[in-house]
Coordinates of C-alpha atoms and ligand atoms in Angstrom, one line a residue:
M1 CA 82.9 120.3 101.8
R2 CA 86.0 119.1 99.8
E3 CA 88.2 119.8 102.8
T4 CA 86.2 117.7 105.2
M5 CA 86.3 114.8 102.8
S6 CA 90.1 114.7 102.5
E7 CA 90.6 114.1 106.3
F8 CA 89.3 110.6 105.6
I9 CA 91.7 108.1 104.0
I10 CA 88.7 106.2 102.6
H11 CA 85.6 108.2 101.6
V12 CA 82.6 106.4 100.1
E13 CA 79.5 108.2 99.2
N14 CA 76.2 106.6 98.2
I15 CA 77.6 103.8 96.0
H16 CA 75.4 101.5 94.2
K17 CA 76.4 98.3 92.3
S18 CA 74.3 95.8 90.5
Y19 CA 75.3 92.8 88.3
L20 CA 73.4 91.7 85.3
M21 CA 72.5 88.0 85.5
G22 CA 71.0 87.1 82.1
K23 CA 68.3 89.8 81.9
E24 CA 67.9 90.3 85.6
A25 CA 69.9 92.9 87.6
V26 CA 71.1 91.6 90.9
S27 CA 71.5 94.5 93.3
A28 CA 74.7 94.0 95.4
L29 CA 75.1 97.5 97.0
R30 CA 72.2 99.8 97.4
G31 CA 73.5 103.2 98.7
V32 CA 76.5 102.6 100.9
S33 CA 78.3 105.6 102.5
L34 CA 81.4 105.1 104.7
N35 CA 84.2 107.3 106.0
V36 CA 87.4 105.8 107.4
T37 CA 89.8 107.8 109.5
R38 CA 93.5 107.3 108.9
G39 CA 94.8 104.7 111.3
E40 CA 91.4 103.2 112.0
M41 CA 90.8 99.4 111.9
I42 CA 87.4 98.5 110.6
C43 CA 85.6 95.1 110.7
L44 CA 82.9 94.4 108.1
M45 CA 80.4 91.7 109.0
G46 CA 77.1 90.5 107.6
P47 CA 75.4 87.4 106.1
S48 CA 76.6 85.8 102.9
G49 CA 75.6 87.9 99.9
S50 CA 75.2 91.1 101.9
G51 CA 77.8 92.9 99.7
K52 CA 81.0 92.8 101.7
T53 CA 83.3 91.6 99.0
T54 CA 81.6 93.8 96.5
L55 CA 82.4 96.8 98.7
L56 CA 86.1 95.8 99.1
N57 CA 86.4 95.2 95.4
L58 CA 85.1 98.7 94.7
L59 CA 87.5 100.2 97.2
G60 CA 90.4 98.5 95.4
G61 CA 89.2 99.5 91.9
L62 CA 88.8 95.8 91.0
D63 CA 85.3 96.7 89.9
E64 CA 83.4 99.9 89.2
P65 CA 80.3 101.2 91.0
G66 CA 77.1 101.9 89.0
R67 CA 77.0 105.3 90.7
G68 CA 78.4 107.0 93.8
H69 CA 81.8 108.5 94.8
I70 CA 84.9 106.8 96.2
S71 CA 88.1 108.4 97.2
I72 CA 91.2 106.8 98.5
D73 CA 93.8 109.0 100.2
G74 CA 92.2 112.1 98.5
Q75 CA 92.2 110.6 95.0
N76 CA 88.9 110.0 93.1
V77 CA 89.0 106.4 92.3
V78 CA 85.9 106.3 90.1
A79 CA 87.4 108.7 87.5
M80 CA 90.6 106.8 87.2
S81 CA 91.9 104.9 84.1
E82 CA 92.9 101.3 84.5
E83 CA 96.6 102.3 84.5
E84 CA 96.1 105.0 87.2
M85 CA 94.1 102.5 89.3
A86 CA 96.8 99.8 89.0
R87 CA 99.4 102.4 90.2
L88 CA 97.2 103.4 93.1
R89 CA 96.7 99.8 94.1
L90 CA 100.4 99.2 94.1
Q91 CA 101.1 102.3 96.2
K92 CA 98.2 102.7 98.5
L93 CA 96.6 99.3 99.0
G94 CA 97.7 95.9 100.3
F95 CA 95.3 93.0 99.8
I96 CA 95.1 89.8 101.8
F97 CA 92.7 87.1 100.7
Q98 CA 91.1 84.0 102.3
T99 CA 93.0 81.6 100.2
F100 CA 96.4 83.4 100.4
N101 CA 96.7 83.7 96.6
L102 CA 100.5 83.2 96.5
L103 CA 102.2 82.4 93.3
S104 CA 103.0 78.7 93.6
N105 CA 106.1 78.7 91.5
F106 CA 107.6 81.6 93.5
T107 CA 109.3 81.2 96.9
A108 CA 108.2 83.2 99.9
F109 CA 110.9 85.7 99.1
E110 CA 109.9 86.0 95.4
N111 CA 106.2 86.4 96.3
I112 CA 107.0 89.4 98.4
E113 CA 109.6 90.8 96.0
A114 CA 107.2 90.8 93.0
P115 CA 105.1 93.9 93.9
I116 CA 108.3 95.8 94.7
V117 CA 109.7 94.9 91.3
L118 CA 106.4 96.0 89.7
Q119 CA 106.5 99.4 91.4
G120 CA 110.0 99.8 90.2
K121 CA 111.3 102.3 92.8
L122 CA 113.9 100.2 94.6
K123 CA 117.2 98.9 93.2
R124 CA 118.0 95.2 93.6
K125 CA 120.0 95.5 96.8
A126 CA 117.5 97.8 98.6
R127 CA 114.7 95.6 97.4
R128 CA 116.3 92.4 98.7
A129 CA 117.0 94.1 102.1
R130 CA 113.3 95.2 102.3
V131 CA 112.0 91.7 101.5
K132 CA 114.3 90.2 104.2
M133 CA 113.1 92.8 106.7
L134 CA 109.4 92.0 105.9
L135 CA 110.0 88.3 106.2
E136 CA 111.6 88.8 109.6
Q137 CA 108.8 91.1 110.7
V138 CA 106.2 88.4 110.1
G139 CA 108.3 85.8 111.8
L140 CA 109.5 83.9 108.7
G141 CA 113.1 84.9 108.4
D142 CA 114.0 81.2 108.3
R143 CA 111.5 80.3 105.5
M144 CA 112.6 82.6 102.7
D145 CA 113.3 80.0 100.1
H146 CA 110.3 77.8 100.8
Y147 CA 107.6 77.5 98.2
P148 CA 104.0 78.0 99.3
S149 CA 103.4 74.2 99.2
E150 CA 106.3 73.9 101.7
L151 CA 104.6 76.2 104.2
S152 CA 101.7 75.8 106.6
G153 CA 98.4 77.8 106.1
G154 CA 99.4 80.3 108.8
Q155 CA 102.9 80.7 107.3
Q156 CA 101.4 81.2 103.8
Q157 CA 99.1 83.9 105.2
R158 CA 102.1 85.6 106.9
V159 CA 103.8 85.7 103.5
A160 CA 100.6 87.2 102.1
V161 CA 100.7 89.8 104.9
A162 CA 104.3 90.6 104.1
R163 CA 103.4 90.9 100.4
A164 CA 100.6 93.3 101.3
L165 CA 103.2 95.4 103.1
A166 CA 105.7 95.2 100.3
N167 CA 105.4 98.8 99.0
D168 CA 104.5 100.2 102.5
P169 CA 100.9 101.1 101.6
P170 CA 98.8 103.1 104.1
I171 CA 95.8 100.8 103.7
I172 CA 95.4 97.1 104.2
I173 CA 92.3 95.3 102.9
G174 CA 91.5 91.8 104.0
D175 CA 88.6 89.6 102.8
E176 CA 88.1 86.7 105.3
M177 CA 91.8 86.5 105.7
T178 CA 91.5 84.0 108.7
G179 CA 88.6 82.0 107.1
D180 CA 90.9 79.1 106.1
L181 CA 93.0 79.1 109.3
D182 CA 92.4 77.2 112.5
S183 CA 91.4 79.6 115.3
K184 CA 94.8 79.7 117.0
T185 CA 96.5 80.5 113.8
G186 CA 93.8 83.0 112.8
F187 CA 94.3 84.8 116.1
E188 CA 98.0 85.0 115.5
V189 CA 97.5 86.5 112.1
M190 CA 94.9 89.0 113.4
T191 CA 97.3 89.9 116.2
L192 CA 100.0 90.7 113.7
I193 CA 97.6 92.8 111.6
R194 CA 96.5 94.7 114.7
E195 CA 100.2 95.4 115.6
L196 CA 100.8 96.8 112.2
N197 CA 97.7 99.0 112.6
Q198 CA 98.9 100.3 116.0
T199 CA 102.7 100.5 115.4
Q200 CA 102.8 101.6 111.8
Y201 CA 99.4 103.4 111.7
K202 CA 98.1 101.3 108.9
T203 CA 94.4 101.8 108.1
V204 CA 92.8 98.3 108.0
I205 CA 89.4 97.2 106.6
F206 CA 88.7 93.5 106.9
V207 CA 85.7 91.2 106.4
T208 CA 85.1 88.3 108.8
H209 CA 82.3 85.9 109.7
D210 CA 83.9 85.3 113.1
P211 CA 82.5 87.6 115.8
R212 CA 85.6 87.1 117.9
M213 CA 87.7 88.8 115.2
A214 CA 85.6 91.9 115.6
D215 CA 87.4 92.5 118.9
F216 CA 90.6 93.3 116.9
S217 CA 88.9 96.3 115.3
D218 CA 88.0 99.9 116.4
R219 CA 84.6 99.7 114.7
T220 CA 82.4 96.9 113.3
I221 CA 80.1 97.7 110.4
H222 CA 77.2 95.3 109.8
M223 CA 75.9 95.0 106.3
L224 CA 72.6 93.5 105.3
D225 CA 71.1 93.2 101.8
G226 CA 73.5 95.7 100.2
V227 CA 73.3 98.5 102.8
I228 CA 75.0 99.3 106.1
H229 CA 72.6 98.0 108.7
N230 CA 74.4 99.4 111.8
E231 CA 77.8 100.0 113.3
V232 CA 79.4 99.5 116.7
R233 CA 82.5 101.2 118.1
Q234 CA 84.6 98.8 120.2
N235 CA 86.9 101.4 121.7
D236 CA 85.5 105.0 121.6
I237 CA 88.3 106.4 123.8
R238 CA 91.2 105.4 121.6
I239 CA 89.6 106.9 118.4
E240 CA 88.5 110.1 120.1
N241 CA 92.0 110.7 121.5
N242 CA 93.5 110.2 118.1
D243 CA 90.8 112.3 116.4
L244 CA 91.1 115.5 118.4
P245 CA 92.0 118.2 115.9
S246 CA 94.8 120.5 116.9
G247 CA 93.6 123.9 118.0
S248 CA 90.3 122.6 119.1
N249 CA 91.0 123.0 122.8
T250 CA 87.7 123.7 124.4
T251 CA 88.9 123.5 128.0
P252 CA 87.3 126.5 129.9
Ligands
LIG301 N1 80.4 88.9 89.6 C1 79.1 88.8 90.0 N2 78.1 88.6 89.1 C2 76.8 88.5 89.6 N3 76.4 88.7 90.8 C3 77.4 88.9 91.7 C4 78.8 89.0 91.4 N4 79.5 89.3 92.5 C5 78.6 89.3 93.5 N5 77.3 89.1 93.1 C6 76.1 89.2 93.9 O1 76.1 90.3 94.7 C7 75.7 90.1 96.0 C8 76.7 90.4 97.0 O2 77.8 89.5 96.8 P1 79.2 89.6 97.7 O3 80.1 88.7 97.1 O4 79.6 91.1 97.8 O5 78.7 89.1 99.1 P2 79.5 88.9 100.5 O6 78.8 89.7 101.5 O7 80.9 89.1 100.3 O8 79.1 87.3 100.8 P3 80.1 86.2 101.4 O9 80.0 86.3 102.9 O10 79.3 84.9 101.0 O11 81.4 86.3 100.8 C9 75.3 88.6 96.0 O12 73.9 88.5 95.8 C10 76.0 88.0 94.8 O13 75.3 86.9 94.3
LIG302 MG1 82.6 87.8 100.3

């Protein structure tokens, strides 16, 4: 049982979450189970209040489930201390938000550099080279010293994408990351994320209200009232090919 679990980079089993509002408990998640294969790109959809952000927050350890099990890359998240969780977030997860959440007093360069400094693994020279490389990768090599207020929405979100990649995490989590962008810019950002998924094998899980964005994913999961209502695979063939375990050749 344990072995089959670890083949999934994200493993969620029967999680529940409720919030206390005064004396009343508001149920946000009511038994959600989800397995994500390494390299998969998942789209989460569903009406406002259906529990999408709650689920992403639990995956990132930004909140704790009432009950249930979550593991990220084989590590049990629910049992972790705050410190262990912070380290796991820095190493394994890159977050992208609707409102970009860049530090306004930091340049594009400094915003991307910050999580690398926090992780503390790269010396100054290697760190600076990495930030430059990331800025070029998202098409902002000529905007390094700009502050967020000196960048367009799409450019700010590109900085946020580069920041999410700063420590080369295997997983990218996005909550309505194109929600504040016009549709052309939104498509450009999603194209970039899909490229990262396909060329660097990043696992991506993102929330959107825009059905056209679902086309960028391998699988769309629809949530309703705190449960997974149904799911649709966009491209069975690609996933099945990647998923074939070695030594499972059943050709007669
Ligand atoms: N911190 C909180 N305190 C109390 N209730 C909360 C809190 N966060 C979420 N909820 C409730 O949990 C439910 C799920 O909220 P959640 O933010 O996950 O929805 P969502 O699917 O992301 O919606 P949206 O599409 O509007 O972002 C809602 O009923 C919400 O009111
Ligand atoms: Mg939300």
